[in-house]
mmCIF file of C-alpha atoms in Angstrom:
data_model
loop_
_atom_site.group_PDB
_atom_site.id
_atom_site.type_symbol
_atom_site.label_atom_id
_atom_site.label_comp_id
_atom_site.label_asym_id
_atom_site.label_seq_id
_atom_site.Cartn_x
_atom_site.Cartn_y
_atom_site.Cartn_z
ATOM 1 C CA UNK M 1 77.821 25.181 -84.715
ATOM 2 C CA UNK M 2 74.863 26.549 -84.532
ATOM 3 C CA UNK M 3 72.637 23.849 -85.687
ATOM 4 C CA UNK M 4 70.053 26.409 -87.587
ATOM 5 C CA UNK M 5 73.298 27.895 -89.076
ATOM 6 C CA UNK M 6 73.799 24.713 -90.086
ATOM 7 C CA UNK M 7 70.114 23.998 -91.592
ATOM 8 C CA UNK M 8 70.666 27.329 -93.941
ATOM 9 C CA UNK M 9 71.581 26.498 -97.250
ATOM 10 C CA UNK M 10 70.713 28.546 -99.946
ATOM 11 C CA UNK M 11 73.570 29.013 -102.135
ATOM 12 C CA UNK M 12 73.698 25.182 -101.948
ATOM 13 C CA UNK M 13 69.977 25.198 -102.587
ATOM 14 C CA UNK M 14 70.552 27.485 -104.894
ATOM 15 C CA UNK M 15 72.980 25.410 -106.825
ATOM 16 C CA UNK M 16 70.495 22.095 -106.638
ATOM 17 C CA UNK M 17 67.925 24.170 -108.470
ATOM 18 C CA UNK M 18 70.527 25.102 -111.376
ATOM 19 C CA UNK M 19 71.311 22.050 -111.910
ATOM 20 C CA UNK M 20 67.519 19.769 -111.722
ATOM 21 C CA UNK M 21 66.593 22.731 -114.287
ATOM 22 C CA UNK M 22 69.636 22.004 -116.930
ATOM 23 C CA UNK M 23 68.794 18.088 -116.022
ATOM 24 C CA UNK M 24 65.868 18.239 -116.479
ATOM 25 C CA UNK M 25 65.149 21.105 -119.176
ATOM 26 C CA UNK M 26 63.761 19.542 -121.868
ATOM 27 C CA UNK M 27 64.217 15.902 -121.301
ATOM 28 C CA UNK M 28 60.630 14.985 -119.611
ATOM 29 C CA UNK M 29 57.526 13.417 -121.053
ATOM 30 C CA UNK M 30 55.981 16.331 -121.883
ATOM 31 C CA UNK M 31 59.381 17.761 -123.533
ATOM 32 C CA UNK M 32 58.599 15.141 -126.384
ATOM 33 C CA UNK M 33 55.206 14.863 -126.232
ATOM 34 C CA UNK M 34 53.687 16.696 -129.841
ATOM 35 C CA UNK M 35 51.087 19.476 -128.953
ATOM 36 C CA UNK M 36 52.600 20.858 -125.273
ATOM 37 C CA UNK M 37 53.812 24.178 -125.709
ATOM 38 C CA UNK M 38 56.522 24.076 -122.996
ATOM 39 C CA UNK M 39 59.021 21.360 -121.465
ATOM 40 C CA UNK M 40 57.980 20.076 -118.301
ATOM 41 C CA UNK M 41 60.599 21.645 -115.286
ATOM 42 C CA UNK M 42 60.654 20.713 -111.878
ATOM 43 C CA UNK M 43 62.233 23.225 -109.744
ATOM 44 C CA UNK M 44 63.354 23.313 -105.356
ATOM 45 C CA UNK M 45 61.714 26.636 -103.945
ATOM 46 C CA UNK M 46 64.001 26.959 -100.960
ATOM 47 C CA UNK M 47 62.917 29.107 -98.629
ATOM 48 C CA UNK M 48 62.483 32.787 -99.727
ATOM 49 C CA UNK M 49 60.058 35.755 -99.253
ATOM 50 C CA UNK M 50 57.809 38.007 -100.937
ATOM 51 C CA UNK M 51 58.190 42.019 -99.553
ATOM 52 C CA UNK M 52 55.986 45.029 -100.370
ATOM 53 C CA UNK M 53 57.407 48.032 -101.520
ATOM 54 C CA UNK M 54 56.862 49.899 -98.079
ATOM 55 C CA UNK M 55 58.408 46.539 -96.824
ATOM 56 C CA UNK M 56 61.746 46.694 -98.407
ATOM 57 C CA UNK M 57 61.861 50.425 -97.415
ATOM 58 C CA UNK M 58 62.088 49.416 -93.901
ATOM 59 C CA UNK M 59 64.035 46.508 -93.785
ATOM 60 C CA UNK M 60 66.388 48.360 -96.635
ATOM 61 C CA UNK M 61 65.926 52.037 -96.625
ATOM 62 C CA UNK M 62 65.594 51.923 -99.934
ATOM 63 C CA UNK M 63 62.615 51.743 -103.053
ATOM 64 C CA UNK M 64 63.326 48.749 -104.178
ATOM 65 C CA UNK M 65 64.977 44.915 -104.532
ATOM 66 C CA UNK M 66 68.346 44.520 -106.242
ATOM 67 C CA UNK M 67 67.804 41.983 -108.906
ATOM 68 C CA UNK M 68 70.853 39.341 -108.628
ATOM 69 C CA UNK M 69 69.701 36.200 -110.906
ATOM 70 C CA UNK M 70 67.140 35.756 -112.977
ATOM 71 C CA UNK M 71 64.497 32.661 -112.060
ATOM 72 C CA UNK M 72 62.670 30.837 -114.454
ATOM 73 C CA UNK M 73 59.567 32.451 -115.074
ATOM 74 C CA UNK M 74 60.302 35.816 -117.254
ATOM 75 C CA UNK M 75 60.258 39.247 -114.939
ATOM 76 C CA UNK M 76 61.050 37.357 -112.184
ATOM 77 C CA UNK M 77 63.829 37.140 -110.046
ATOM 78 C CA UNK M 78 66.626 36.124 -106.822
ATOM 79 C CA UNK M 79 67.294 39.709 -105.333
ATOM 80 C CA UNK M 80 70.771 40.435 -103.623
ATOM 81 C CA UNK M 81 68.576 41.145 -100.497
ATOM 82 C CA UNK M 82 68.340 38.789 -97.548
ATOM 83 C CA UNK M 83 66.286 38.547 -94.452
ATOM 84 C CA UNK M 84 66.520 37.590 -91.046
ATOM 85 C CA UNK M 85 63.077 35.356 -90.092
ATOM 86 C CA UNK M 86 62.570 35.632 -86.379
ATOM 87 C CA UNK M 87 59.910 33.138 -85.016
ATOM 88 C CA UNK M 88 57.057 33.969 -81.924
ATOM 89 C CA UNK M 89 60.631 31.715 -79.619
ATOM 90 C CA UNK M 90 63.045 34.021 -80.863
ATOM 91 C CA UNK M 91 64.134 31.508 -83.065
ATOM 92 C CA UNK M 92 65.949 32.567 -85.769
ATOM 93 C CA UNK M 93 67.096 31.683 -89.790
ATOM 94 C CA UNK M 94 69.221 34.064 -91.196
ATOM 95 C CA UNK M 95 69.886 34.921 -95.120
ATOM 96 C CA UNK M 96 66.467 33.931 -96.376
ATOM 97 C CA UNK M 97 66.282 35.200 -99.719
ATOM 98 C CA UNK M 98 64.127 37.651 -101.043
ATOM 99 C CA UNK M 99 62.516 37.212 -104.433
ATOM 100 C CA UNK M 100 60.934 40.183 -106.930
ATOM 101 C CA UNK M 101 59.268 41.865 -108.047
ATOM 102 C CA UNK M 102 57.981 43.380 -104.916
ATOM 103 C CA UNK M 103 54.109 42.119 -103.893
ATOM 104 C CA UNK M 104 50.755 43.497 -103.001
ATOM 105 C CA UNK M 105 51.172 41.455 -99.151
ATOM 106 C CA UNK M 106 54.614 40.669 -97.694
ATOM 107 C CA UNK M 107 54.929 36.541 -97.573
ATOM 108 C CA UNK M 108 57.544 34.183 -96.428
ATOM 109 C CA UNK M 109 57.678 30.690 -97.270
ATOM 110 C CA UNK M 110 59.662 27.897 -95.542
ATOM 111 C CA UNK M 111 59.705 24.041 -95.595
ATOM 112 C CA UNK M 112 58.073 21.847 -93.113
ATOM 113 C CA UNK M 113 61.708 21.510 -90.885
ATOM 114 C CA UNK M 114 61.609 25.157 -90.908
ATOM 115 C CA UNK M 115 58.760 25.329 -89.134
ATOM 116 C CA UNK M 116 60.150 22.824 -87.153
ATOM 117 C CA UNK M 117 63.618 25.439 -86.393
ATOM 118 C CA UNK M 118 61.328 28.048 -85.777
ATOM 119 C CA UNK M 119 59.317 26.723 -83.317
ATOM 120 C CA UNK M 120 56.004 27.824 -85.076
ATOM 121 C CA UNK M 121 52.413 25.840 -86.985
ATOM 122 C CA UNK M 122 53.024 26.359 -90.998
ATOM 123 C CA UNK M 123 49.576 26.233 -92.623
ATOM 124 C CA UNK M 124 49.765 24.725 -96.523
ATOM 125 C CA UNK M 125 48.245 27.244 -98.461
ATOM 126 C CA UNK M 126 48.460 28.863 -102.501
ATOM 127 C CA UNK M 127 51.159 31.388 -102.106
ATOM 128 C CA UNK M 128 49.388 34.815 -102.167
ATOM 129 C CA UNK M 129 46.622 33.179 -99.427
ATOM 130 C CA UNK M 130 47.996 34.505 -96.473
ATOM 131 C CA UNK M 131 44.853 34.940 -94.202
ATOM 132 C CA UNK M 132 45.143 33.498 -90.940
ATOM 133 C CA UNK M 133 48.348 32.167 -91.724
ATOM 134 C CA UNK M 134 51.600 32.391 -88.735
ATOM 135 C CA UNK M 135 53.288 35.542 -87.872
ATOM 136 C CA UNK M 136 56.502 35.828 -87.650
ATOM 137 C CA UNK M 137 59.419 38.915 -87.163
ATOM 138 C CA UNK M 138 61.397 40.710 -89.913
ATOM 139 C CA UNK M 139 64.535 41.868 -89.165
ATOM 140 C CA UNK M 140 66.785 43.371 -92.392
ATOM 141 C CA UNK M 141 70.197 45.817 -92.056
ATOM 142 C CA UNK M 142 67.499 49.253 -92.049
ATOM 143 C CA UNK M 143 64.789 47.937 -89.439
ATOM 144 C CA UNK M 144 62.435 45.856 -88.336
ATOM 145 C CA UNK M 145 58.842 43.954 -89.449
ATOM 146 C CA UNK M 146 56.380 42.535 -87.573
ATOM 147 C CA UNK M 147 54.337 40.444 -90.083
ATOM 148 C CA UNK M 148 50.674 39.649 -88.181
ATOM 149 C CA UNK M 149 50.671 36.516 -90.412
ATOM 150 C CA UNK M 150 52.117 35.444 -94.077
ATOM 151 C CA UNK M 151 54.129 32.883 -92.871
ATOM 152 C CA UNK M 152 53.011 29.591 -95.206
ATOM 153 C CA UNK M 153 54.631 26.243 -96.566
ATOM 154 C CA UNK M 154 53.161 26.834 -100.483
ATOM 155 C CA UNK M 155 51.459 24.048 -101.506
ATOM 156 C CA UNK M 156 52.710 21.974 -104.653
ATOM 157 C CA UNK M 157 51.145 23.391 -107.194
ATOM 158 C CA UNK M 158 52.531 23.505 -110.911
ATOM 159 C CA UNK M 159 52.207 26.930 -113.521
ATOM 160 C CA UNK M 160 50.569 26.610 -116.526
ATOM 161 C CA UNK M 161 50.381 28.937 -119.483
ATOM 162 C CA UNK M 162 46.680 28.469 -122.101
ATOM 163 C CA UNK M 163 48.841 26.105 -124.112
ATOM 164 C CA UNK M 164 50.017 24.012 -121.266
ATOM 165 C CA UNK M 165 46.376 23.912 -119.624
ATOM 166 C CA UNK M 166 44.664 22.729 -123.489
ATOM 167 C CA UNK M 167 47.427 20.035 -123.204
ATOM 168 C CA UNK M 168 46.520 18.527 -120.332
ATOM 169 C CA UNK M 169 42.817 19.041 -120.534
ATOM 170 C CA UNK M 170 42.860 20.964 -116.981
ATOM 171 C CA UNK M 171 42.032 24.451 -115.795
ATOM 172 C CA UNK M 172 43.305 27.403 -112.721
ATOM 173 C CA UNK M 173 42.686 25.646 -109.823
ATOM 174 C CA UNK M 174 43.114 21.624 -110.874
ATOM 175 C CA UNK M 175 44.966 19.576 -109.030
ATOM 176 C CA UNK M 176 47.299 17.129 -110.598
ATOM 177 C CA UNK M 177 49.542 14.363 -109.917
ATOM 178 C CA UNK M 178 53.501 14.275 -110.929
ATOM 179 C CA UNK M 179 55.386 10.941 -111.073
ATOM 180 C CA UNK M 180 58.906 11.247 -110.264
ATOM 181 C CA UNK M 181 61.318 8.169 -111.374
ATOM 182 C CA UNK M 182 64.835 8.210 -109.735
ATOM 183 C CA UNK M 183 67.544 5.386 -108.736
ATOM 184 C CA UNK M 184 65.419 3.052 -106.081
ATOM 185 C CA UNK M 185 62.910 6.151 -104.901
ATOM 186 C CA UNK M 186 60.215 6.218 -107.978
ATOM 187 C CA UNK M 187 56.687 8.368 -106.521
ATOM 188 C CA UNK M 188 54.413 9.794 -107.545
ATOM 189 C CA UNK M 189 53.444 12.796 -105.365
ATOM 190 C CA UNK M 190 49.207 13.692 -105.929
ATOM 191 C CA UNK M 191 47.564 17.097 -105.317
ATOM 192 C CA UNK M 192 49.644 19.305 -107.342
ATOM 193 C CA UNK M 193 47.303 22.289 -107.988
ATOM 194 C CA UNK M 194 47.131 23.724 -111.250
ATOM 195 C CA UNK M 195 47.678 27.663 -111.757
ATOM 196 C CA UNK M 196 47.517 28.993 -114.403
ATOM 197 C CA UNK M 197 48.558 32.568 -116.183
ATOM 198 C CA UNK M 198 49.322 34.383 -119.771
ATOM 199 C CA UNK M 199 52.402 34.008 -120.402
ATOM 200 C CA UNK M 200 53.733 31.455 -118.176
ATOM 201 C CA UNK M 201 55.904 28.567 -119.025
ATOM 202 C CA UNK M 202 55.727 25.073 -117.452
ATOM 203 C CA UNK M 203 57.024 24.608 -114.152
ATOM 204 C CA UNK M 204 56.454 22.523 -110.949
ATOM 205 C CA UNK M 205 57.482 23.481 -107.492
ATOM 206 C CA UNK M 206 58.196 21.670 -104.278
ATOM 207 C CA UNK M 207 59.745 23.042 -101.384
ATOM 208 C CA UNK M 208 63.035 21.344 -100.282
ATOM 209 C CA UNK M 209 61.659 18.740 -98.071
ATOM 210 C CA UNK M 210 59.511 17.383 -100.982
ATOM 211 C CA UNK M 211 62.449 17.252 -103.137
ATOM 212 C CA UNK M 212 64.980 15.632 -100.672
ATOM 213 C CA UNK M 213 62.710 12.715 -100.463
ATOM 214 C CA UNK M 214 61.756 11.935 -103.506
ATOM 215 C CA UNK M 215 65.328 12.344 -104.429
ATOM 216 C CA UNK M 216 64.555 14.741 -107.186
ATOM 217 C CA UNK M 217 68.225 15.990 -107.880
ATOM 218 C CA UNK M 218 68.698 12.484 -108.955
ATOM 219 C CA UNK M 219 65.107 12.630 -111.087
ATOM 220 C CA UNK M 220 65.646 10.579 -114.479
ATOM 221 C CA UNK M 221 62.076 11.228 -115.402
ATOM 222 C CA UNK M 222 58.981 12.918 -114.333
ATOM 223 C CA UNK M 223 55.786 13.144 -115.581
ATOM 224 C CA UNK M 224 52.130 15.158 -114.981
ATOM 225 C CA UNK M 225 49.608 12.722 -114.967
ATOM 226 C CA UNK M 226 45.748 13.980 -115.249
ATOM 227 C CA UNK M 227 43.873 12.084 -112.209
ATOM 228 C CA UNK M 228 41.717 9.387 -113.611
ATOM 229 C CA UNK M 229 38.196 10.503 -112.402
ATOM 230 C CA UNK M 230 37.017 9.016 -109.358
ATOM 231 C CA UNK M 231 34.557 5.492 -110.088
ATOM 232 C CA UNK M 232 33.183 5.509 -106.072
ATOM 233 C CA UNK M 233 30.111 3.499 -106.157
ATOM 234 C CA UNK M 234 26.836 5.349 -104.460
#
């Protein structure tokens, strides 16, 4: 079996995300805390890509994506369309899911192990910050797109609406900690970037590597923690 093909498990990762959402939604400390607008949901964000309308036309020969399944955030969805991501050494990852709706810049979000498979150096970035990031080639059923930049590893982050910002006492761009209790693997992930927006549900996004490392699928408790102010002496 091709080693790269064995790594490509979008259907398995989708099932894992569904299980996590059902298991953690409403059962976390944040969900029970008075005044919290939303339950805390922690989801694994498997490898995926975002496309411009122009690139959808080139890759699939049509003007828009076909929604397959709604994501946790309202208005966002996993599309039926997938692409092959090809690295500069002709290594490739097939069947990378496209997420909609279309964006102003095409972007591919991969995990660290994916970067090893492709043989490219992928920077850790906030989604949308693609300037100077890694290149790749996208192959669809109708055409090919060469991205000069746009391949990133998404920085771990938490989406928050206005009520969530007020509840936790944070602002857009702040960093928090995520404490995850799993059997024999309790872990605190630092540098969880706050991404604020209107009509946003409280949701943490980790990539596949991070989720596997902390045994997130078996987590029994998750908690967002605001870091204590530095007490360093000068």
